[in-house]
GROMACS .gro file of C-alpha atoms in nm:
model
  274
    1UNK     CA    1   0.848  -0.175  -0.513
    2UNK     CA    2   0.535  -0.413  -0.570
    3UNK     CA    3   0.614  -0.728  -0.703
    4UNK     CA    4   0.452  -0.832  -1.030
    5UNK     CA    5   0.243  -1.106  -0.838
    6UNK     CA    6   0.079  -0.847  -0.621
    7UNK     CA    7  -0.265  -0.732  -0.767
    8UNK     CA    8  -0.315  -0.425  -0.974
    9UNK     CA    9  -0.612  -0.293  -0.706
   10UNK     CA   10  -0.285  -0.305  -0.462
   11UNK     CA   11  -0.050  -0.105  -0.680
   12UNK     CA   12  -0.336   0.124  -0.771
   13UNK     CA   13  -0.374   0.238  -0.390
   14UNK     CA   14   0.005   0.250  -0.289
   15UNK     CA   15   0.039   0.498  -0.611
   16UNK     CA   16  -0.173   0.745  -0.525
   17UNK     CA   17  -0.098   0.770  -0.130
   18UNK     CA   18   0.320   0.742  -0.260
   19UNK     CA   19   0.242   1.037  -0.503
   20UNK     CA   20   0.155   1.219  -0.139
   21UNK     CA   21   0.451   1.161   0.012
   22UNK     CA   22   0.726   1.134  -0.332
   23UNK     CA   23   0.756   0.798  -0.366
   24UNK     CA   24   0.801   0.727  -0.739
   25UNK     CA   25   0.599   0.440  -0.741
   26UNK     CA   26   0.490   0.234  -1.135
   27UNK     CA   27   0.138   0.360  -1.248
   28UNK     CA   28   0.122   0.312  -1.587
   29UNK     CA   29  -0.189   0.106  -1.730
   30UNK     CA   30  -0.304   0.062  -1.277
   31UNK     CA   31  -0.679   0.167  -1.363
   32UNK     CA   32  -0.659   0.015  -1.718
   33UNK     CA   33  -0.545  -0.373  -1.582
   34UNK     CA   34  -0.905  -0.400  -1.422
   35UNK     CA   35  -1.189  -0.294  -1.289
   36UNK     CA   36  -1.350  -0.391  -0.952
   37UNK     CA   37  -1.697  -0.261  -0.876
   38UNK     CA   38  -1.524  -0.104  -0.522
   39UNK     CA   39  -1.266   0.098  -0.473
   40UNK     CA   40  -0.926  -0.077  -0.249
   41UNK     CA   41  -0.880  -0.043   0.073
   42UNK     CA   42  -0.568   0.156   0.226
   43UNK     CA   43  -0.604   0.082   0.626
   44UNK     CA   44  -0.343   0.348   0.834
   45UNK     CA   45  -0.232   0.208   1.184
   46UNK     CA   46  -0.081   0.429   1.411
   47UNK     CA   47  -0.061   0.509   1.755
   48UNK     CA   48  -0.323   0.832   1.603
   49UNK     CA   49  -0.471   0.913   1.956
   50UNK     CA   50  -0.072   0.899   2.192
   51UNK     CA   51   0.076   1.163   2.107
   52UNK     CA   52   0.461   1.127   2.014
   53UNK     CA   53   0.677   1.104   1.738
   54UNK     CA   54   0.463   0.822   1.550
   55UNK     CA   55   0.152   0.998   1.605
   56UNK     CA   56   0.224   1.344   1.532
   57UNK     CA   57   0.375   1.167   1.200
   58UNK     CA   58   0.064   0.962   1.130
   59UNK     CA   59  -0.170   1.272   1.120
   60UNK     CA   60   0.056   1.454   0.868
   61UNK     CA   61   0.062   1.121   0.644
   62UNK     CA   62  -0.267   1.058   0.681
   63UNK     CA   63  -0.393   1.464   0.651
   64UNK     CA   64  -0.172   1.429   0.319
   65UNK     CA   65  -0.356   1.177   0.171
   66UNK     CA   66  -0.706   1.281   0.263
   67UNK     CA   67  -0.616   1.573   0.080
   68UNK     CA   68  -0.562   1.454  -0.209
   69UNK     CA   69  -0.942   1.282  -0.232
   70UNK     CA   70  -0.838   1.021  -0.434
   71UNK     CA   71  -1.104   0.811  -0.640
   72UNK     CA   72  -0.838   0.522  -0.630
   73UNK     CA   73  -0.888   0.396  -0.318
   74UNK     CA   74  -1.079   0.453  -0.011
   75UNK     CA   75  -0.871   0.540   0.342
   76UNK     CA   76  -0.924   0.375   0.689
   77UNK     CA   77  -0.761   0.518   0.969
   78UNK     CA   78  -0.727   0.283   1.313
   79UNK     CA   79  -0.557   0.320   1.669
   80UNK     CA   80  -0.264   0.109   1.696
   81UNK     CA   81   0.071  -0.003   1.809
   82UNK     CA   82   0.028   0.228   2.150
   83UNK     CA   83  -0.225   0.313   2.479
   84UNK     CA   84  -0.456   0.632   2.409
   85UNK     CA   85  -0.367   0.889   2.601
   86UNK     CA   86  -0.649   1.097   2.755
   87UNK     CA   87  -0.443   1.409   2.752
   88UNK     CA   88  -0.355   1.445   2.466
   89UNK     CA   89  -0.665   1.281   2.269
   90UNK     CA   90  -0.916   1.519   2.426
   91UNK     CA   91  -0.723   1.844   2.338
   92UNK     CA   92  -0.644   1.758   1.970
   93UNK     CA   93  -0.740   2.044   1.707
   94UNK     CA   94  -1.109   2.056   1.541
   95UNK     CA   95  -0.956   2.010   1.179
   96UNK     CA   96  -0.781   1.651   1.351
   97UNK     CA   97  -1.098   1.563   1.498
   98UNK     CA   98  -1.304   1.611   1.158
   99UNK     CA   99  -0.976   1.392   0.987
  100UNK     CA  100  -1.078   1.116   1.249
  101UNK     CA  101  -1.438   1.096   1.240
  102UNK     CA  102  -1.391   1.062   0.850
  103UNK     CA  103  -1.221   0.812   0.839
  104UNK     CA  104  -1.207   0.603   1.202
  105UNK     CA  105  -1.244   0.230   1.194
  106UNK     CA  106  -1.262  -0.014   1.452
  107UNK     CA  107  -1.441  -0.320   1.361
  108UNK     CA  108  -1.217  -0.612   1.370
  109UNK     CA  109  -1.410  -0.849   1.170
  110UNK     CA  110  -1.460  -0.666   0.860
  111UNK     CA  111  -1.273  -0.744   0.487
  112UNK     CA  112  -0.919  -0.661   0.525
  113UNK     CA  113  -0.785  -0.393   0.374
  114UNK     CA  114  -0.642  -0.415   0.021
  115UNK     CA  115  -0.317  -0.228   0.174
  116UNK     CA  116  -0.234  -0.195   0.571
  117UNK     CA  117   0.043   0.076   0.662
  118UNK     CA  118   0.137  -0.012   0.988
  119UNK     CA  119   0.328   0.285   1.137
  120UNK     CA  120   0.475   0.171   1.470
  121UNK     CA  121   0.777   0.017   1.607
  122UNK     CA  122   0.807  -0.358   1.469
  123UNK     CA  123   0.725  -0.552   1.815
  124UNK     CA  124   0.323  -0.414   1.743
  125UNK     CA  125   0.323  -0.555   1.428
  126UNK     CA  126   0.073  -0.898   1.388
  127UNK     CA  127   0.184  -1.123   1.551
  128UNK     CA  128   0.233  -0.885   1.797
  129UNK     CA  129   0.468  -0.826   2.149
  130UNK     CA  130   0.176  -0.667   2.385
  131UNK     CA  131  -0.174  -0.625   2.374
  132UNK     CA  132  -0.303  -0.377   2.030
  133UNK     CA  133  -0.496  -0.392   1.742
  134UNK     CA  134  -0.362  -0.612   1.465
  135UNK     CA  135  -0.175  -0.527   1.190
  136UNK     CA  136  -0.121  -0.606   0.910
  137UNK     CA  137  -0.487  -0.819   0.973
  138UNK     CA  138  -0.465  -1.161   0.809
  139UNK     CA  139  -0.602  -1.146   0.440
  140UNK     CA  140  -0.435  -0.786   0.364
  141UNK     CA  141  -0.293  -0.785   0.064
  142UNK     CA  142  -0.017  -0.588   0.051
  143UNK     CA  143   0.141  -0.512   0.409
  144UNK     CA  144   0.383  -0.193   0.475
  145UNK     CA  145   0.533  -0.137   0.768
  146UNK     CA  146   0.679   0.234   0.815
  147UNK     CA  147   0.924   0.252   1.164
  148UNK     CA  148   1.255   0.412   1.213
  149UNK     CA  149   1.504   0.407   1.477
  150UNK     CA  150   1.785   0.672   1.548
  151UNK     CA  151   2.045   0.494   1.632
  152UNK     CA  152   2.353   0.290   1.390
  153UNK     CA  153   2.189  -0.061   1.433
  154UNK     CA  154   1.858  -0.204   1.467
  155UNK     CA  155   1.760  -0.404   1.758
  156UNK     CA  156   1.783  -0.708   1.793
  157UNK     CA  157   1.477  -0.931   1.624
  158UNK     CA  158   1.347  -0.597   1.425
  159UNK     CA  159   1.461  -0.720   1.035
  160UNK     CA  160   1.365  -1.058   1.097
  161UNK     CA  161   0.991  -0.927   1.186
  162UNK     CA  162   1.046  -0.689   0.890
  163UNK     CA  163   1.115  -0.916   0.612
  164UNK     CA  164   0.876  -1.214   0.746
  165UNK     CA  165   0.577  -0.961   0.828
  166UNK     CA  166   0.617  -0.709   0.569
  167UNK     CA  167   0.603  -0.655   0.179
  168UNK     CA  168   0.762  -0.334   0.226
  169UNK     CA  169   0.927  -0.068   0.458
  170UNK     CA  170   0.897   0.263   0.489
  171UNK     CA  171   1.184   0.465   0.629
  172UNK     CA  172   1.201   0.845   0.669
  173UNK     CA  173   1.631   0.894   0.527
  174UNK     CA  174   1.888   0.739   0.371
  175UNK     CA  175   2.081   0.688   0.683
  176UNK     CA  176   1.794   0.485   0.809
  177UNK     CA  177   1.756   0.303   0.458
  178UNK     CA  178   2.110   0.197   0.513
  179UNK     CA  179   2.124   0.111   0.868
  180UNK     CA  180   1.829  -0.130   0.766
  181UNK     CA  181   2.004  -0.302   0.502
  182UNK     CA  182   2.282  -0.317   0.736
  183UNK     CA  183   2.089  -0.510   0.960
  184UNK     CA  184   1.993  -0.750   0.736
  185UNK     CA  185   1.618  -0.645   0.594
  186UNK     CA  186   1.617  -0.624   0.256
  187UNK     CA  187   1.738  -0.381   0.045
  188UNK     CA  188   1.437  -0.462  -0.206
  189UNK     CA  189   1.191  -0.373   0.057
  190UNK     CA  190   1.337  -0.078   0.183
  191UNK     CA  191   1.157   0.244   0.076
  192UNK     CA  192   1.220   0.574   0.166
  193UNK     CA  193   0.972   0.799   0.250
  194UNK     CA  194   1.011   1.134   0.393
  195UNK     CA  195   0.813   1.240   0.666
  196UNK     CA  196   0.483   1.453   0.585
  197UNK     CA  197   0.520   1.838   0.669
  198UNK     CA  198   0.197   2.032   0.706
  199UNK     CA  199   0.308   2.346   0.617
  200UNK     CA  200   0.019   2.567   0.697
  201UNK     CA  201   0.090   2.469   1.079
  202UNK     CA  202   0.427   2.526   1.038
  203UNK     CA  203   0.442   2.871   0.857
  204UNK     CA  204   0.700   3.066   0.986
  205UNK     CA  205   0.465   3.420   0.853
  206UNK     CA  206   0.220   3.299   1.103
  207UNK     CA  207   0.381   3.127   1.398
  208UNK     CA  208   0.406   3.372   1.722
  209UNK     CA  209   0.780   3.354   1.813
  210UNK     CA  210   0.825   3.113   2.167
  211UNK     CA  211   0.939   3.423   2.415
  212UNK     CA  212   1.269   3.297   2.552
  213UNK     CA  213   1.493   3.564   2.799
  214UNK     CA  214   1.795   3.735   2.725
  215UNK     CA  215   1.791   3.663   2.362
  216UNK     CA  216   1.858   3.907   2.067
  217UNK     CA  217   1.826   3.956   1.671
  218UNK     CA  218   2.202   3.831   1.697
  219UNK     CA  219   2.147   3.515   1.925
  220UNK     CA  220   2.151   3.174   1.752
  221UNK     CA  221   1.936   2.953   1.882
  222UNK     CA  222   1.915   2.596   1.858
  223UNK     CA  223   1.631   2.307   1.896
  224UNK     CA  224   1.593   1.982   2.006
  225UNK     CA  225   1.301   1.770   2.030
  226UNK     CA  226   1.280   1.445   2.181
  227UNK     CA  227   0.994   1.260   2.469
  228UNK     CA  228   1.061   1.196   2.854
  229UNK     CA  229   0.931   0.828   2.900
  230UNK     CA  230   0.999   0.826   3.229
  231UNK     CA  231   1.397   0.861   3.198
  232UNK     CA  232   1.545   1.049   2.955
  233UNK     CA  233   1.581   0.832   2.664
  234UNK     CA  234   1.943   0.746   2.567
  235UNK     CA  235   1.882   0.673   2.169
  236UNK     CA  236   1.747   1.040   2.147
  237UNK     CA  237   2.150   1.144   2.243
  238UNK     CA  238   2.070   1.381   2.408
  239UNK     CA  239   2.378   1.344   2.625
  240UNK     CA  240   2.587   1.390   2.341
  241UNK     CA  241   2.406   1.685   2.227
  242UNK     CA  242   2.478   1.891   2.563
  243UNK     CA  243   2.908   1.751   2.535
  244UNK     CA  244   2.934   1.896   2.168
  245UNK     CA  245   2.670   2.195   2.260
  246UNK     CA  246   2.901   2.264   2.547
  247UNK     CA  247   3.211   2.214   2.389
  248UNK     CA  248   3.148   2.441   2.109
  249UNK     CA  249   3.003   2.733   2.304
  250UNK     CA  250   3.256   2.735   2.586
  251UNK     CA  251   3.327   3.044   2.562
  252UNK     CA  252   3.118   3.379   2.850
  253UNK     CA  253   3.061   3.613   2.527
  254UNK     CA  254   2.925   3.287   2.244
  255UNK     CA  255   2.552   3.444   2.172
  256UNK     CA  256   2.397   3.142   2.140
  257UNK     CA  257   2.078   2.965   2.346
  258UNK     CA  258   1.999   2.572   2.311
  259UNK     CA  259   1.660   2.482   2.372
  260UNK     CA  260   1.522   2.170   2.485
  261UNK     CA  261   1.144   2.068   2.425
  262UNK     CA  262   1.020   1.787   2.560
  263UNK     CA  263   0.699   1.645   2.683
  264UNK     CA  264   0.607   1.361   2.956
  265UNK     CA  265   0.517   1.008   2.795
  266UNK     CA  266   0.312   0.736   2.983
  267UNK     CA  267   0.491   0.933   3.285
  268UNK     CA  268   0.478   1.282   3.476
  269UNK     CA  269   0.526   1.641   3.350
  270UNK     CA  270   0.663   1.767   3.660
  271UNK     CA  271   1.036   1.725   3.530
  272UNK     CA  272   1.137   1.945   3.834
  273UNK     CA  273   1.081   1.689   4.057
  274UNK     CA  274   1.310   1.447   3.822
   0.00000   0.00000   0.00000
């Protein structure tokens, strides 16, 4: 939660995008404290034009709180902790584009944001492991890094960046809440926040059923999502997903399909050849 040394313009901000996502966050007496001539800045950085896991939750965060057209604060949006990939940035829907083009921001040498939200993996955080934009910028305020990882432990250097770099933490469970803690970061600064669901994209009234062959009314069917980044990733489990899938459906007459949807990342789609 913010400290009592952070500024009120910085709890003021955090409340109103938390209220988005149901984070019970303290807003009693936030627009009473003071009163600044502009509104604070809340500066999203995420990997908005990669596709992937972080993006595709970036754009529901971020479509969330554009939403709710605060008067609390004003919203940046900038590309970060990841290349742009052509592919997938040129084909993105019109409503996404619109979301950009309100609220893109690039310049570099501009005020720092009041509060940065840096949604990526901890190695892009400032100072960061590779070559991206910086966040949080130096002068931000309040600095919130949001990450996960699926896995029992963290790796290794991840909590130290997280308690040295950050004010707070986002993380999408409990599990991951405690594996964090586990690890060392903490528990103070570890926040969870559930991930964003747009649920006009995902209405199951208007979604046009994926075709799949030899399947009935009677056939359960199962889903898992995960990238190809040029091997299959072992964190996703997906080896231990097709043992238990496998050992529970053993049997000629078990009506049940598993399907696996993936896409390519920085690498090829022809998985046939892999």
């Amino acid at each position: 939660m913010l400290p009592d040394s952070k500024t009120m313009r910085a709890a003021s901000a955090i409340t109103s995008i938390a209220l988005v996502v149901s984070v019970l966050l303290p807003c009693a007496q936030v627009l009473a404290d003071e009163v600044s001539t502009t509104a604070p800045v809340v500066q999203w950085y995420a990997p908005f034009l990669s596709g992937g896991g972080y993006c595709s939750e970036a754009i529901s965060f971020v479509g969330a709180v554009d939403n709710v057209k605060s008067p609390l604060f004003s919203l940046r949006i900038t590309q970060h902790g990841d290349s742009v990939n052509p592919s997938f940035s040129t084909t993105l829907p019109t409503d996404i584009q619109a979301l950009f083009r309100s609220h893109w921001f690039t310049s570099p040498s501009a005020t720092p944001p009041t509060i940065a939200i840096c949604h990526s993996e901890p190695g892009a955080w400032n100072p960061p492991r590779y070559q991206t934009s910086l966040c949080p910028p130096q002068g931000t305020e309040y600095a919130i890094g949001r990450t996960m990882f699926e896995t029992d432990r963290l790796p290794s250097g991840w909590a130290q960046r997280m308690d040295g770099i950050m004010d707070e933490i986002w993380v999408p469970t409990t599990f991951a809440k405690s594996i964090f803690e586990a690890a060392g970061v903490p528990a103070n600064k570890v926040v969870v926040v559930p991930e964003a669901i747009d649920v006009e994209f995902f209405d199951p009234d208007t979604a046009t059923p994926l075709p799949l062959d030899g399947i009935t009314e009677a056939t359960t069917v199962f889903l898992s999502i995960f990238k190809y980044d040029r091997v299959w990733e072992e964190r996703k489990g997906w080896k231990s997903l097709l043992k238990a899938y496998l050992a529970a459906f053993s049997r000629a007459d078990d009506d049940v399909v598993l399907v696996l949807l993936t896409n390519a990342y920085h690498s090829s789609s022809d998985f046939a050849v892999r």
